[in-house]
Amino acid sequence: YIGCYVDDPRQRTLRGVSFFDYKKMTVFRCQDNCAERGYLYAGLEFGAECYCGHKVQAPNASETECNMLCKGERTNTCGGVNRLSIYRLELAQESARRYGSAIFRGCFRRPDNVSIALPVSQLMLNMSVDKCVDFCTEKEYPLSALAGTSCLCGFPTTLFTLHEREDEQLCAQKCAGEEFESCGTAEYLLVYQTQVQDNRCMDRRFLPTRAKQLVALASFPGAGNTWARHLIELATGFYTGSYYFDGSLYNKGFKGERDHWRSGRTICIKTHESGQKEIESFDSAILLIRNPYKALMAEFNRKYGGHIGFASHAHWKGKEWPEFVANYAPWWATHTLDWLRYGKKVLVVHFEDLKRDLFVQLQRMVGLLGIAACQDRLLCVEGQKDGNFKRSGLRKLEYDPYTPEMRKMISGYIRTVDTALKLRNLSGVPDDYYPR
């Protein structure tokens, strides 16, 4: 908490995104929303309004003027009348930094064919991050690159992939128009992603001819299946299907959700099933595996809080959690073992590898689906990888919900899965699965 500040409705103190909730606003909810979007500050006002920003552009006010209780928790103060209670946020990762609405992508060496890679440019003697981002936004480009006094705009392409990041110090030349910001150099460009949507991977449709092969996208619940579907749809341009029907997913744009899973109109089919009969009804499979400690918590949150919500404190502390772990932890292991045993042509993808190296892992997945991966389309996916179904990773439980007994049991299952993978000459589970 950094203090109570004046806010002017005509010229906001925090100029990023804002949202209001006149029934349930809490300090945590405002902080979580701003942090998830990469902002440095979160401010609350009128007990119910949340503002995010990068700079606090207003004077301090007396603490007594921030005197309104939060609508969603009577134990905390959420600003006052034209007064903001402001918090500085600890961001989960540096790459989440934003300037206004732009996402910081990093420092990169100037591409060889710069006029083709970044086709629009403008000389700006009074350069600042905002000016360059605004210019590229207006020109409708998703990338804004600062090169000293030049502002360049373009798309991520094979000429400029944004895969080879350089040390940020190489770009640390002060902006002419903003003393606290860096503006890159002629050789090393500072790149931001604007709010312009990269439409090269947004079109999606059903398969034009009925699929001859049924491909499963198989995972244990909570292992990132919905996120993987989002990535596959963007990467291929085709809808994914499902063994189930989930109305909330359909309403969020997963149009293949309504088709019968055997319709042959979708590129692959989500399933959490395990068991010989169900597995053998597919011709091939992408098997998504995630750290069981994370997957169990994600599925528990989904079960009690919805796709992007959270289970309540009472659920974690009550009898539901131990019962859930006792039932679901063995299933985490048997799910993988069954698919390895009965599946035909199974491609194993670890959720953690997909997060860390999206381009390479997505290329493997698209390859199994029998589609020639268009590089520019994959680069486009990297720029909008989150989709609508990412639960904010910033809401951590204040304690570890796993007891020593639970951990002992889960470690045993991890070892079993690790052995099964290695017996098939596959790499075992990632190191961070254990010990805990």
mmCIF file of N, CA and C in Angstrom, residues 197-198 200-204 228-238 240 362 366 377-378 380-387:
data_model
loop_
_atom_site.group_PDB
_atom_site.id
_atom_site.type_symbol
_atom_site.label_atom_id
_atom_site.label_comp_id
_atom_site.label_asym_id
_atom_site.label_seq_id
_atom_site.Cartn_x
_atom_site.Cartn_y
_atom_site.Cartn_z
ATOM 1 N N GLN A 197 -5.385 -6.398 -32.561
ATOM 2 C CA GLN A 197 -5.415 -7.862 -32.638
ATOM 3 C C GLN A 197 -4.772 -8.330 -33.938
ATOM 4 N N ASP A 198 -3.894 -9.314 -33.785
ATOM 5 C CA ASP A 198 -3.254 -9.923 -34.953
ATOM 6 C C ASP A 198 -4.267 -10.910 -35.537
ATOM 7 N N ARG A 200 -4.238 -12.713 -38.197
ATOM 8 C CA ARG A 200 -3.756 -13.787 -39.081
ATOM 9 C C ARG A 200 -4.105 -15.172 -38.549
ATOM 10 N N CYS A 201 -4.466 -15.264 -37.259
ATOM 11 C CA CYS A 201 -4.800 -16.594 -36.732
ATOM 12 C C CYS A 201 -6.171 -16.609 -36.058
ATOM 13 N N MET A 202 -7.009 -15.629 -36.360
ATOM 14 C CA MET A 202 -8.295 -15.558 -35.659
ATOM 15 C C MET A 202 -9.440 -16.275 -36.385
ATOM 16 N N ASP A 203 -9.290 -16.509 -37.690
ATOM 17 C CA ASP A 203 -10.379 -17.159 -38.425
ATOM 18 C C ASP A 203 -10.431 -18.642 -38.081
ATOM 19 N N ARG A 204 -11.615 -19.158 -37.824
ATOM 20 C CA ARG A 204 -11.761 -20.589 -37.526
ATOM 21 C C ARG A 204 -13.009 -21.114 -38.220
ATOM 22 N N ALA A 228 -5.189 -25.715 -24.364
ATOM 23 C CA ALA A 228 -4.597 -26.385 -25.533
ATOM 24 C C ALA A 228 -5.544 -26.312 -26.733
ATOM 25 N N ARG A 229 -6.852 -26.435 -26.488
ATOM 26 C CA ARG A 229 -7.832 -26.320 -27.587
ATOM 27 C C ARG A 229 -7.775 -24.930 -28.215
ATOM 28 N N HIS A 230 -7.712 -23.919 -27.372
ATOM 29 C CA HIS A 230 -7.608 -22.535 -27.856
ATOM 30 C C HIS A 230 -6.384 -22.384 -28.768
ATOM 31 N N LEU A 231 -5.238 -22.923 -28.325
ATOM 32 C CA LEU A 231 -3.997 -22.819 -29.107
ATOM 33 C C LEU A 231 -4.124 -23.570 -30.436
ATOM 34 N N ILE A 232 -4.689 -24.782 -30.390
ATOM 35 C CA ILE A 232 -4.824 -25.597 -31.604
ATOM 36 C C ILE A 232 -5.762 -24.927 -32.606
ATOM 37 N N GLU A 233 -6.856 -24.340 -32.109
ATOM 38 C CA GLU A 233 -7.796 -23.666 -33.016
ATOM 39 C C GLU A 233 -7.135 -22.471 -33.702
ATOM 40 N N LEU A 234 -6.358 -21.697 -32.939
ATOM 41 C CA LEU A 234 -5.665 -20.551 -33.551
ATOM 42 C C LEU A 234 -4.597 -21.030 -34.534
ATOM 43 N N ALA A 235 -3.874 -22.081 -34.155
ATOM 44 C CA ALA A 235 -2.748 -22.553 -34.978
ATOM 45 C C ALA A 235 -3.206 -23.208 -36.273
ATOM 46 N N THR A 236 -4.367 -23.895 -36.241
ATOM 47 C CA THR A 236 -4.814 -24.636 -37.441
ATOM 48 C C THR A 236 -5.915 -23.932 -38.215
ATOM 49 N N GLY A 237 -6.696 -23.086 -37.523
ATOM 50 C CA GLY A 237 -7.846 -22.447 -38.173
ATOM 51 C C GLY A 237 -9.090 -23.316 -38.151
ATOM 52 N N PHE A 238 -9.036 -24.465 -37.445
ATOM 53 C CA PHE A 238 -10.199 -25.359 -37.391
ATOM 54 C C PHE A 238 -10.684 -25.540 -35.952
ATOM 55 N N THR A 240 -12.071 -27.325 -32.587
ATOM 56 C CA THR A 240 -11.863 -28.582 -31.876
ATOM 57 C C THR A 240 -13.218 -29.059 -31.357
ATOM 58 N N LEU A 362 3.737 -26.546 -29.968
ATOM 59 C CA LEU A 362 2.542 -26.414 -30.810
ATOM 60 C C LEU A 362 2.809 -26.954 -32.213
ATOM 61 N N VAL A 366 0.487 -29.758 -33.966
ATOM 62 C CA VAL A 366 -0.114 -29.526 -35.283
ATOM 63 C C VAL A 366 0.364 -30.597 -36.269
ATOM 64 N N ARG A 377 1.346 -18.076 -38.772
ATOM 65 C CA ARG A 377 0.160 -18.333 -37.945
ATOM 66 C C ARG A 377 0.579 -18.723 -36.520
ATOM 67 N N LEU A 378 1.614 -19.557 -36.407
ATOM 68 C CA LEU A 378 2.119 -19.940 -35.081
ATOM 69 C C LEU A 378 2.677 -18.735 -34.331
ATOM 70 N N CYS A 380 1.661 -15.721 -34.710
ATOM 71 C CA CYS A 380 0.470 -14.959 -34.335
ATOM 72 C C CYS A 380 -0.121 -15.525 -33.041
ATOM 73 N N VAL A 381 -0.135 -16.859 -32.919
ATOM 74 C CA VAL A 381 -0.682 -17.506 -31.714
ATOM 75 C C VAL A 381 0.098 -17.067 -30.473
ATOM 76 N N GLU A 382 1.423 -16.965 -30.607
ATOM 77 C CA GLU A 382 2.248 -16.570 -29.454
ATOM 78 C C GLU A 382 1.816 -15.228 -28.884
ATOM 79 N N GLY A 383 1.336 -14.363 -29.756
ATOM 80 C CA GLY A 383 0.924 -13.020 -29.313
ATOM 81 C C GLY A 383 -0.415 -12.998 -28.608
ATOM 82 N N GLN A 384 -1.224 -14.042 -28.759
ATOM 83 C CA GLN A 384 -2.519 -14.076 -28.059
ATOM 84 C C GLN A 384 -2.782 -15.443 -27.459
ATOM 85 N N LYS A 385 -1.762 -15.908 -26.760
ATOM 86 C CA LYS A 385 -1.822 -17.288 -26.284
ATOM 87 C C LYS A 385 -2.779 -17.527 -25.125
ATOM 88 N N ASP A 386 -3.131 -16.491 -24.366
ATOM 89 C CA ASP A 386 -3.917 -16.736 -23.157
ATOM 90 C C ASP A 386 -5.373 -17.120 -23.395
ATOM 91 N N GLY A 387 -6.049 -16.444 -24.319
ATOM 92 C CA GLY A 387 -7.456 -16.761 -24.550
ATOM 93 C C GLY A 387 -8.324 -16.344 -23.366
#
